[in-house]
Short mmCIF file of C-alpha atoms and ligand atoms in Angstrom, two decimals:
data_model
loop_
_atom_site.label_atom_id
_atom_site.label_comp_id
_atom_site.label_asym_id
_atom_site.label_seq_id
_atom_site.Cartn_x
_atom_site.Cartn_y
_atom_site.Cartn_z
CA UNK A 1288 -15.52 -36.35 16.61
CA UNK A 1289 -14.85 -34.25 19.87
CA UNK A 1290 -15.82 -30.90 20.76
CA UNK A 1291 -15.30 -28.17 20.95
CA UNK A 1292 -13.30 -28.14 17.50
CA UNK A 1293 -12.82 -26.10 14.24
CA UNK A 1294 -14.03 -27.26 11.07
CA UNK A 1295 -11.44 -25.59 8.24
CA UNK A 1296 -12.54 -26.46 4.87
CA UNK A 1297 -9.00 -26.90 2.71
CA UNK A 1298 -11.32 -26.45 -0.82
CA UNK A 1299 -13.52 -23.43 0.51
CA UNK A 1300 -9.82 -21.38 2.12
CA UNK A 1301 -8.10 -22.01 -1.50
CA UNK A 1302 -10.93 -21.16 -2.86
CA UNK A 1303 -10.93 -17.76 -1.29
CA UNK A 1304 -7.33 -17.49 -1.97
CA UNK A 1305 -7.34 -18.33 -5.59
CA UNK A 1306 -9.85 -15.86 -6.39
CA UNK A 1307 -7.76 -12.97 -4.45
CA UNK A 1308 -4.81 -13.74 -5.46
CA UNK A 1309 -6.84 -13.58 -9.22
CA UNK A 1310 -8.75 -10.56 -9.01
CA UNK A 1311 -5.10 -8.50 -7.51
CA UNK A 1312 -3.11 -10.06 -10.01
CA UNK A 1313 -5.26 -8.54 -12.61
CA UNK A 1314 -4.41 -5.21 -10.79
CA UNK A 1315 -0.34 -6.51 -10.98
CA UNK A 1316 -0.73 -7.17 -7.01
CA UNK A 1317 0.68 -10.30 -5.49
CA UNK A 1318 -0.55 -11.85 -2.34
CA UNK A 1319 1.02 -12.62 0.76
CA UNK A 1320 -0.52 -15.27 2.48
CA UNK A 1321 -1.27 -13.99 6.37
CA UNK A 1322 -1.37 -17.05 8.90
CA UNK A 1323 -0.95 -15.81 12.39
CA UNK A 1324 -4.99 -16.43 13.11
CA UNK A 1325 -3.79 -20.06 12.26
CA UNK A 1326 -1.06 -20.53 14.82
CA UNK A 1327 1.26 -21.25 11.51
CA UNK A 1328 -0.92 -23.98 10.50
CA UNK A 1329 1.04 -26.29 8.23
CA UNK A 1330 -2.14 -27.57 6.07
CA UNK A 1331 -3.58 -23.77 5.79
CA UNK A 1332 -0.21 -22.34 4.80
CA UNK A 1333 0.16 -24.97 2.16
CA UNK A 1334 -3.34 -24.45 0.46
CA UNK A 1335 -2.89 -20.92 0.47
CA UNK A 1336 0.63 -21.49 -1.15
CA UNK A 1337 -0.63 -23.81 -3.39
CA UNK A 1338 -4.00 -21.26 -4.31
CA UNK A 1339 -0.67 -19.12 -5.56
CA UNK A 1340 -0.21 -16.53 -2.67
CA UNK A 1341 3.83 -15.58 -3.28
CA UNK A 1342 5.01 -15.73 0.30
CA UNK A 1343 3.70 -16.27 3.88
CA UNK A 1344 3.78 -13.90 6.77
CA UNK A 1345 3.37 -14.26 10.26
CA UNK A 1346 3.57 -11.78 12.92
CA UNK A 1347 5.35 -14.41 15.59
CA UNK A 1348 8.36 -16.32 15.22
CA UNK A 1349 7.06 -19.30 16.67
CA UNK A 1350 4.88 -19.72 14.18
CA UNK A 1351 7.15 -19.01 11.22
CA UNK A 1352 9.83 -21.84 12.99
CA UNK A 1353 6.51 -24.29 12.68
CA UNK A 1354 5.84 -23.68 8.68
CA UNK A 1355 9.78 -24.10 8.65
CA UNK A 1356 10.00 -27.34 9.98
CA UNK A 1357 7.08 -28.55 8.14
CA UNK A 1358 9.34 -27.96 4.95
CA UNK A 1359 7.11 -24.62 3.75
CA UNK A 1360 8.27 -24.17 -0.09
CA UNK A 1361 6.94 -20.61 0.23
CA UNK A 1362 9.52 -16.98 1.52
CA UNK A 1363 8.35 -16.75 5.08
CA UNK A 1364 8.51 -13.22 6.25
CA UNK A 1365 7.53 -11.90 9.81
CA UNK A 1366 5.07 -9.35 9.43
CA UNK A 1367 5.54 -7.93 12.71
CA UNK A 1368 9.21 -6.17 13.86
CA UNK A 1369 11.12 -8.69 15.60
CA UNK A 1370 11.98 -8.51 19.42
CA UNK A 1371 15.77 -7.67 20.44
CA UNK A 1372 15.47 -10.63 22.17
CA UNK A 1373 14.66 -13.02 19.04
CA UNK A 1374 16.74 -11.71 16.60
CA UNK A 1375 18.55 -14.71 15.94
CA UNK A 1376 15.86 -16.79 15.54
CA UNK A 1377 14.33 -14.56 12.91
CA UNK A 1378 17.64 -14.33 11.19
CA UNK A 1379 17.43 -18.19 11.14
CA UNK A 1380 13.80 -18.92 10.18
CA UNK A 1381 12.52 -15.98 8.17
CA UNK A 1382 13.87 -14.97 4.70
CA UNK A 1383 12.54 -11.48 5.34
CA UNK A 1384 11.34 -9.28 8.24
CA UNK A 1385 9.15 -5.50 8.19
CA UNK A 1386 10.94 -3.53 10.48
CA UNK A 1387 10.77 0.39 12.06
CA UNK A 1388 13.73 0.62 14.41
CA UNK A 1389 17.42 1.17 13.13
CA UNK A 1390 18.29 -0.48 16.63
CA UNK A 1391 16.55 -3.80 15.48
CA UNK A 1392 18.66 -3.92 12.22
CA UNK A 1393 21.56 -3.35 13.65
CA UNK A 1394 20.85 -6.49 15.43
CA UNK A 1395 19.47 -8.56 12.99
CA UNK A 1396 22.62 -7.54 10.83
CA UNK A 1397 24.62 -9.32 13.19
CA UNK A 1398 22.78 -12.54 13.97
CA UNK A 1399 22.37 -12.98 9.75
CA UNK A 1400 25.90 -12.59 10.00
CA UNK A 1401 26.32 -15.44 12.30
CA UNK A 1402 24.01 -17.81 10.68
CA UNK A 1403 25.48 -17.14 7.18
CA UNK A 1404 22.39 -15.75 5.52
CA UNK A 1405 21.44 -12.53 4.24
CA UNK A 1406 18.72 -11.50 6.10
CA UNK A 1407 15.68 -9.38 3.63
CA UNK A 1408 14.22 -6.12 4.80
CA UNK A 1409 10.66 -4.68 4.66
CA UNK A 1410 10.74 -1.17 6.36
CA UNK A 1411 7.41 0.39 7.35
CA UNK A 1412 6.12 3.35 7.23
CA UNK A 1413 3.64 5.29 9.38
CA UNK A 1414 1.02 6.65 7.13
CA UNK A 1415 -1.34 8.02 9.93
CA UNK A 1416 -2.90 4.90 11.49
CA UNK A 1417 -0.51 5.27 14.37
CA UNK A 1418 0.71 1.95 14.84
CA UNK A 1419 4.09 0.79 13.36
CA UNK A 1420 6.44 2.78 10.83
CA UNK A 1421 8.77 5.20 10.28
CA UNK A 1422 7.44 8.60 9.92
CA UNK A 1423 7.66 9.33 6.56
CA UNK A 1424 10.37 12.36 6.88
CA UNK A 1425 12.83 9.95 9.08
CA UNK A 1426 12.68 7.34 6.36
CA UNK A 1427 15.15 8.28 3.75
CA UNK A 1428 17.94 8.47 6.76
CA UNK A 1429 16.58 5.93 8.11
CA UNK A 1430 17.05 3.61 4.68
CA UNK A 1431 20.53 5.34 3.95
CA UNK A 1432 21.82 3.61 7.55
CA UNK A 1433 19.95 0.33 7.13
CA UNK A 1434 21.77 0.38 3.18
CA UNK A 1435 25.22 -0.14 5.43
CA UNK A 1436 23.77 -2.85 7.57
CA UNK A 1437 25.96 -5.57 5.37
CA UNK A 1438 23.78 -8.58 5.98
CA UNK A 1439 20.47 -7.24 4.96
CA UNK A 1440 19.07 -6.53 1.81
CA UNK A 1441 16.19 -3.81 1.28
CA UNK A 1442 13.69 -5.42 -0.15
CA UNK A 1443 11.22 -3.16 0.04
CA UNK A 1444 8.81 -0.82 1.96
CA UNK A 1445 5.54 -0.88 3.22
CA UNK A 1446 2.39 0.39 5.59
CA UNK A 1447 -0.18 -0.90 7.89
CA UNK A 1448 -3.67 0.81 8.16
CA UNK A 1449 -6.95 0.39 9.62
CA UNK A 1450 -5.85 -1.84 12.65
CA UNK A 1451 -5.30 0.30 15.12
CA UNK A 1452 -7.12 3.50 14.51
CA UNK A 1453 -9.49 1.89 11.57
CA UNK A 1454 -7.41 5.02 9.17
CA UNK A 1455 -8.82 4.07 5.59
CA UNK A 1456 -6.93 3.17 2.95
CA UNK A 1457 -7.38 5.46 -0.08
CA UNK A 1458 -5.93 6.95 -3.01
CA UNK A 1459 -3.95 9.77 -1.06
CA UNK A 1460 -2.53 7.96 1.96
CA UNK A 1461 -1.30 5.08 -1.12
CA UNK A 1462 -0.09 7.75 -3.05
CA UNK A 1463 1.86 8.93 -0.45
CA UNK A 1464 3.06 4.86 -0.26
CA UNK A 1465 4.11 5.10 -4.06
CA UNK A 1466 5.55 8.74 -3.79
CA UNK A 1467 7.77 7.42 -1.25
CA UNK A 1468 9.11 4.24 -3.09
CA UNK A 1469 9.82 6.46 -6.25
CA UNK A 1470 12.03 8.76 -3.83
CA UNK A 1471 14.11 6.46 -1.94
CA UNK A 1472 15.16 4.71 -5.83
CA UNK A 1473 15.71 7.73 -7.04
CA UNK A 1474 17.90 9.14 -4.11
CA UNK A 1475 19.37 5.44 -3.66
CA UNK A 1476 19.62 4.38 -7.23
CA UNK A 1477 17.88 0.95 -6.38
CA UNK A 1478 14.63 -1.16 -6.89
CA UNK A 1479 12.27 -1.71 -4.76
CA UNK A 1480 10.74 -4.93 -5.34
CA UNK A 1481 7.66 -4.85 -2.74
CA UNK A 1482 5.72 -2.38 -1.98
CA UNK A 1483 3.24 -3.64 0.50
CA UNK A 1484 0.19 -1.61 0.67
CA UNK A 1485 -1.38 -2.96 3.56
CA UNK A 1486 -3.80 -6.17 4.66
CA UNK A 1487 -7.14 -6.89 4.17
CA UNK A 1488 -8.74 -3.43 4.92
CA UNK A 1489 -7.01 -2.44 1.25
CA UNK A 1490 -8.75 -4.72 -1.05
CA UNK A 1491 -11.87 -2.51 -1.72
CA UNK A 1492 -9.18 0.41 -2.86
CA UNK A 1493 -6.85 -2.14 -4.36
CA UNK A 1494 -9.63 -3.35 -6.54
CA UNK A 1495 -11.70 -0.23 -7.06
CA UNK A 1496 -9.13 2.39 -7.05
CA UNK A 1497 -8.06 4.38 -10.44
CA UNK A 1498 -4.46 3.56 -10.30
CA UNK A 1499 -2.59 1.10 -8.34
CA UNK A 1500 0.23 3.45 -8.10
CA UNK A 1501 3.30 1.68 -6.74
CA UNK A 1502 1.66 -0.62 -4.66
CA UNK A 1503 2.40 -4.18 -5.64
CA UNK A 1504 1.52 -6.71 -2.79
CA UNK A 1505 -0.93 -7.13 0.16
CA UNK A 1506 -0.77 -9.11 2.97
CA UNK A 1507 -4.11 -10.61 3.71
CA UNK A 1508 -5.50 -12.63 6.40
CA UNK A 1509 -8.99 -12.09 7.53
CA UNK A 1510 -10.11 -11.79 3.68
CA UNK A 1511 -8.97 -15.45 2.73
CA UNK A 1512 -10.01 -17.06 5.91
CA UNK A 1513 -13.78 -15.34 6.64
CA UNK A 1514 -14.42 -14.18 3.09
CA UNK A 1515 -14.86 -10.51 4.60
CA UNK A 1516 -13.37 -7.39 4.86
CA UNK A 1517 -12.46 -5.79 8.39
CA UNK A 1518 -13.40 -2.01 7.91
CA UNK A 1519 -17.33 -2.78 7.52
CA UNK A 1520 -17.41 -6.38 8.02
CA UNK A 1521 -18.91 -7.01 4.71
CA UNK A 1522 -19.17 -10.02 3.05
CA UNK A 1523 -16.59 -10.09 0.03
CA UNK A 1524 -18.50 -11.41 -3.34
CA UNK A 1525 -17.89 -14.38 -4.45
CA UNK A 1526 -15.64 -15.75 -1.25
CA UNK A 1527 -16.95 -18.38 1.28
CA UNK A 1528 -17.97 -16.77 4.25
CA UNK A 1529 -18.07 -20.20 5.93
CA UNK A 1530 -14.80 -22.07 5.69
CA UNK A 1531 -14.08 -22.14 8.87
CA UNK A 1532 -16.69 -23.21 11.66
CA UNK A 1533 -16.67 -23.55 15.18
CA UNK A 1534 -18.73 -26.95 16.80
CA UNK A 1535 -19.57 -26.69 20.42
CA UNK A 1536 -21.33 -29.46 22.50
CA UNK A 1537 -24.74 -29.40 24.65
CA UNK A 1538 -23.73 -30.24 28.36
CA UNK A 1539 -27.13 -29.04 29.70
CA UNK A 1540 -30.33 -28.36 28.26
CA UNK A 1541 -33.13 -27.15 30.60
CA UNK A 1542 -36.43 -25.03 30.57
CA UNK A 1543 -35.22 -22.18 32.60
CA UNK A 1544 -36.75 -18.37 33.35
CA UNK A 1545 -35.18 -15.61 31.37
CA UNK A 1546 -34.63 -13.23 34.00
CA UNK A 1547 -31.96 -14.34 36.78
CA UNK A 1548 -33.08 -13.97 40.55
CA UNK A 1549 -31.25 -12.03 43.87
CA UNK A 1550 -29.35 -9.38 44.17
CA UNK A 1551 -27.05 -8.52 41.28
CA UNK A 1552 -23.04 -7.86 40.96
CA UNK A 1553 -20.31 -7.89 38.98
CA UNK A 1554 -20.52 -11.56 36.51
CA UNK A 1555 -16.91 -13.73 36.60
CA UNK A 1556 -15.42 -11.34 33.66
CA UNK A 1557 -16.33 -8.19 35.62
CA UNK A 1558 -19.72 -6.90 33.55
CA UNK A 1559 -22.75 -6.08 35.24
CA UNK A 1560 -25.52 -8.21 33.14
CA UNK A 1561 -27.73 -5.85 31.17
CA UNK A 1562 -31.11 -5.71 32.57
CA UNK A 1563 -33.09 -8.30 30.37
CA UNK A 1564 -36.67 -8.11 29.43
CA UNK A 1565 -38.54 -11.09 31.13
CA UNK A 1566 -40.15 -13.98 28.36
CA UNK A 1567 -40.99 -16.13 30.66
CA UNK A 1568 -39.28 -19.14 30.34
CA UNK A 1569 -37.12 -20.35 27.69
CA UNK A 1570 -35.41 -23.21 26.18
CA UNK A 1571 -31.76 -22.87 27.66
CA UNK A 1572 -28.91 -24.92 26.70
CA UNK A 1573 -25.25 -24.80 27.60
CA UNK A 1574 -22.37 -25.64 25.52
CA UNK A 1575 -19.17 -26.89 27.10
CA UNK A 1576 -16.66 -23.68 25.78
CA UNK A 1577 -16.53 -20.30 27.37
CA UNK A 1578 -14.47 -16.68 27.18
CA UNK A 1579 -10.94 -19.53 27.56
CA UNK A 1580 -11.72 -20.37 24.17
CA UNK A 1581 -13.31 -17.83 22.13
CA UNK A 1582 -14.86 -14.22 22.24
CA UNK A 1583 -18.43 -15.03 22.66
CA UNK A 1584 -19.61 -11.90 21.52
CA UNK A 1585 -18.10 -13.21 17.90
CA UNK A 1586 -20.22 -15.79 17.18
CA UNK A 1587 -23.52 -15.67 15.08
CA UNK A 1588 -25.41 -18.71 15.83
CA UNK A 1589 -27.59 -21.08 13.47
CA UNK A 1590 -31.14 -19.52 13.00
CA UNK A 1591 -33.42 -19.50 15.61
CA UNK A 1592 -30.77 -19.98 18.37
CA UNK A 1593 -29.39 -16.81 20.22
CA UNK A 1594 -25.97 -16.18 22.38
CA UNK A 1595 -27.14 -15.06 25.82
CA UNK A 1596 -23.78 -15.06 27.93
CA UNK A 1597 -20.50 -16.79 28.66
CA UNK A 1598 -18.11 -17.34 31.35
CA UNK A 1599 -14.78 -18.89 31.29
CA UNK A 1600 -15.55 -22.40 30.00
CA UNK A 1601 -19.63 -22.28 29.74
CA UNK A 1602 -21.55 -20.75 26.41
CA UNK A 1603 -25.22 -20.04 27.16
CA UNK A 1604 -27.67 -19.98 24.87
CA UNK A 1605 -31.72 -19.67 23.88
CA UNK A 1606 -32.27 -22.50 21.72
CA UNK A 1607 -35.87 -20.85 20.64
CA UNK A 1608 -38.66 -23.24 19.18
CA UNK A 1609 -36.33 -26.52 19.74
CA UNK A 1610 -34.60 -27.82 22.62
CA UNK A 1611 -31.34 -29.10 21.65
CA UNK A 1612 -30.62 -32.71 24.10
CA UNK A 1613 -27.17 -32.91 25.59
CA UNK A 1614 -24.59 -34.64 23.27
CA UNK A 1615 -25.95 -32.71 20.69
CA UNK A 1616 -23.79 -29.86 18.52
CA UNK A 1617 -24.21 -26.66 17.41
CA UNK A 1618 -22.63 -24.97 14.89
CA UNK A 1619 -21.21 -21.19 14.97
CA UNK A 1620 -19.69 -18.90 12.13
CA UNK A 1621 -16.62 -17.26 14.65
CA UNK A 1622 -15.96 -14.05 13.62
CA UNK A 1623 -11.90 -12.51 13.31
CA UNK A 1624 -11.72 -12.20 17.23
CA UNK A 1625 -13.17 -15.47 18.02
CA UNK A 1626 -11.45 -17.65 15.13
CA UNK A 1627 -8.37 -16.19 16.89
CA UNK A 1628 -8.90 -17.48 20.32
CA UNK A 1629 -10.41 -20.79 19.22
CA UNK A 1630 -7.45 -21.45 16.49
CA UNK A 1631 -5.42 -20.14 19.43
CA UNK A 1632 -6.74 -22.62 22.57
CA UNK A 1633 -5.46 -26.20 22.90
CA UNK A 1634 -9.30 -27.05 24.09
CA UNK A 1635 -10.48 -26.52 20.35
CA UNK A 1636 -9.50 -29.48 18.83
CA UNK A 1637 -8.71 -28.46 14.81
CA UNK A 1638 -10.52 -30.80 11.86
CA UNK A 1639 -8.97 -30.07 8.49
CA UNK A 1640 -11.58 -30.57 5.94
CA UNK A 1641 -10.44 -31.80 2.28
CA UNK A 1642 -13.30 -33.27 -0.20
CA UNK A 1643 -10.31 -33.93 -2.56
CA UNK A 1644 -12.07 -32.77 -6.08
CA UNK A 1645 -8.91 -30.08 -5.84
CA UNK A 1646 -6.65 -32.86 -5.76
CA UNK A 1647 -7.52 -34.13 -8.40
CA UNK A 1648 -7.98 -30.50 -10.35
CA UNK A 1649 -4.27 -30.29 -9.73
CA UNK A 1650 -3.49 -33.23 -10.71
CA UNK A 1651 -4.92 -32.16 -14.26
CA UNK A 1652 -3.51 -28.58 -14.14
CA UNK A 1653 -0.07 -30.60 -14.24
CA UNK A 1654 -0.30 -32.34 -17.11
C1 PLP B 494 -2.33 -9.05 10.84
C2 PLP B 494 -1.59 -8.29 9.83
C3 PLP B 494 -1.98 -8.37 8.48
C4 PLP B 494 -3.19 -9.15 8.02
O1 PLP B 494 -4.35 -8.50 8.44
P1 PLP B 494 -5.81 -8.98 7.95
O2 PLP B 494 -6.70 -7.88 8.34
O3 PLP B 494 -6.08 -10.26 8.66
O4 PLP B 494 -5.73 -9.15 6.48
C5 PLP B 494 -1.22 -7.67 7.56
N1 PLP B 494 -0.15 -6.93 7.93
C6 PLP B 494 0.25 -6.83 9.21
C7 PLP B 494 1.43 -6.00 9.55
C8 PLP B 494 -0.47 -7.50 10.20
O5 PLP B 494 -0.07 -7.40 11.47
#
């Protein structure tokens, strides 16, 4: 097989999924399947559709037109508010879109128009993270314009936390989430049928929290694909922590001192090298993938081995107690930021792993 390349194991990501999508629907939560780490991967999208996540959602169009030509079964809605300048290829590939600006609407009214469809509506709502949404006092005007817009329907509202400022999700920001749905049906006489709490970061309120509220979906991504949680990084019990893996391959392997020699400047991304303590010298190996491909600083290494810089296409590392020859790989758990550049770099070559014991499992569920 080539390197550098992704390993994605098809039983270990459905596993993840089924179990979410399990332990939220006991809480009357659906699950939206979030695949913009993948690039729109067909064969991810359809084992989290098949593990029983209700739609997809995907922050870029592109992404949502590749599911849609691969003949995704599943509502494909993009997560992210579309550009002016793509409106009508949301309007034609996505059943549904979250938006914040009346402007956008407007738009996407029009192009659903043209393409004959009507064109679903997620509006979000700022709930102190500062990123997207309508502040919660513009929303009822805001909804009462969009409920003229006569191409879209309102499906529903919803609120993003945690990415931008890490704002926690907890029982009075969701509150605030449910007190808002109940107001706009009242005022508006109408049902909303998603409430979208938020995305990952809201699992350990969704599924420890009192009351639900309101809240009735959550779009995950990092949860299904690491197994973890993004506000501490934990590990979520019992999720695979290691479906996805990222294989790298020894170009040089050398008995080299620790501490570099000359006169020091700035390194080929700009950082001054920390001083490091001198061991003497050290098994050094370097693995053909660099800053191009992935974040360095996101991958946790085998035992015994340890990252000690990057540049743009070269990964250098201590390889301890045993020198690894050239040709040979070694294998990396890629955390959120580097998954997302190595799912996201043609170099990384992408393995879908399937030991086909689920096949057959479904095969049985059918009968
Ligand atoms: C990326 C994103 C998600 C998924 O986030 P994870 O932390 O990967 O679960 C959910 N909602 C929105 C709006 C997003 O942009």
């Amino acid at each position: 097989m080539s390197a550098p390349r992704l390993e994605i194991d098809l039983d270990k990501l459905h596993h993840n999924a089924r179990t979410l999508v399990e332990r939220l629907g006991a809480r009357g939560i659906t699950v939206t399947g979030v695949t913009k780490a993948t690039m729109g991967s067909p064969g991810i999208a359809y084992t989290l559709f098949s593990a029983g996540v209700n739609m997809l959602g995907d922050s870029r169009i592109e992404n949502i037109e590749t599911m849609r030509r691969a003949g995704a079964a599943a509502t494909l809605s993009l997560i992210r508010s579309p550009m002016l300048s793509q409106v009508e290829r949301v309007a034609r590939y996505a059943d549904i879109s979250f938006n914040s600006e009346l402007e956008v609407m407007h738009r996407l009214s029009l192009a659903a128009q043209k393409e004959r469809r009507r064109h679903g509506v997620v509006v979000m709502v700022e709930l102190g993270d500062l990123r997207e949404g309508i502040m919660p006092g513009d929303l009822q005007q805001s909804v009462r314009e969009l409920l003229q817009m006569p191409n879209l329907v309102l499906k529903g509202i919803g609120a993003n936390l945690a990415c931008r400022s890490g704002v926690t999700p907890d029982d009075r920001n969701m509150a605030e989430l449910s007190a808002l749905a109940d107001a706009i049906e009242a005022k508006f006489a109408l049902r909303l049928e998603i409430v979208s709490g938020g995305n990952s970061a809201n699992l350990a309120w969704a599924l420890g929290c009192r009351d639900v509220g309101r809240v009735n979906n959550l779009r995950l991504g990092e949860a299904l694909l690491l197994g973890c949680e993004p506000l501490h990084r934990q590990p979520i019990a019992g999720l695979h922590t290691d479906a996805i893996t990222l294989v790298a391959e020894v170009i040089e392997s050398k008995c080299k001192p620790s501490q570099p020699w000359g006169e020091l400047g700035q390194t080929a991304f700009g950082q001054r090298v920390a001083p490091v303590t001198d061991r003497g010298l050290i098994s050094q190996a370097i693995l053909a993938i660099g800053e191009q491909d992935t974040d360095p600083r996101g991958l946790q290494a085998p035992a015994g081995i340890e990252v000690l810089g990057a540049s743009s296409d070269h990964l250098v590392v201590d390889t301890g107690q045993c020198r690894q020859p050239v040709g040979s790989e070694i294998r990396f758990q890629p955390n959120y930021s580097a998954m997302v550049r190595a799912m996201t770099s043609p170099f990384v070559e992408k393995v879908m792993v399937e030991r086909g014991e689920r096949r057959c499992e479904k095969r049985a569920d059918a009968r």
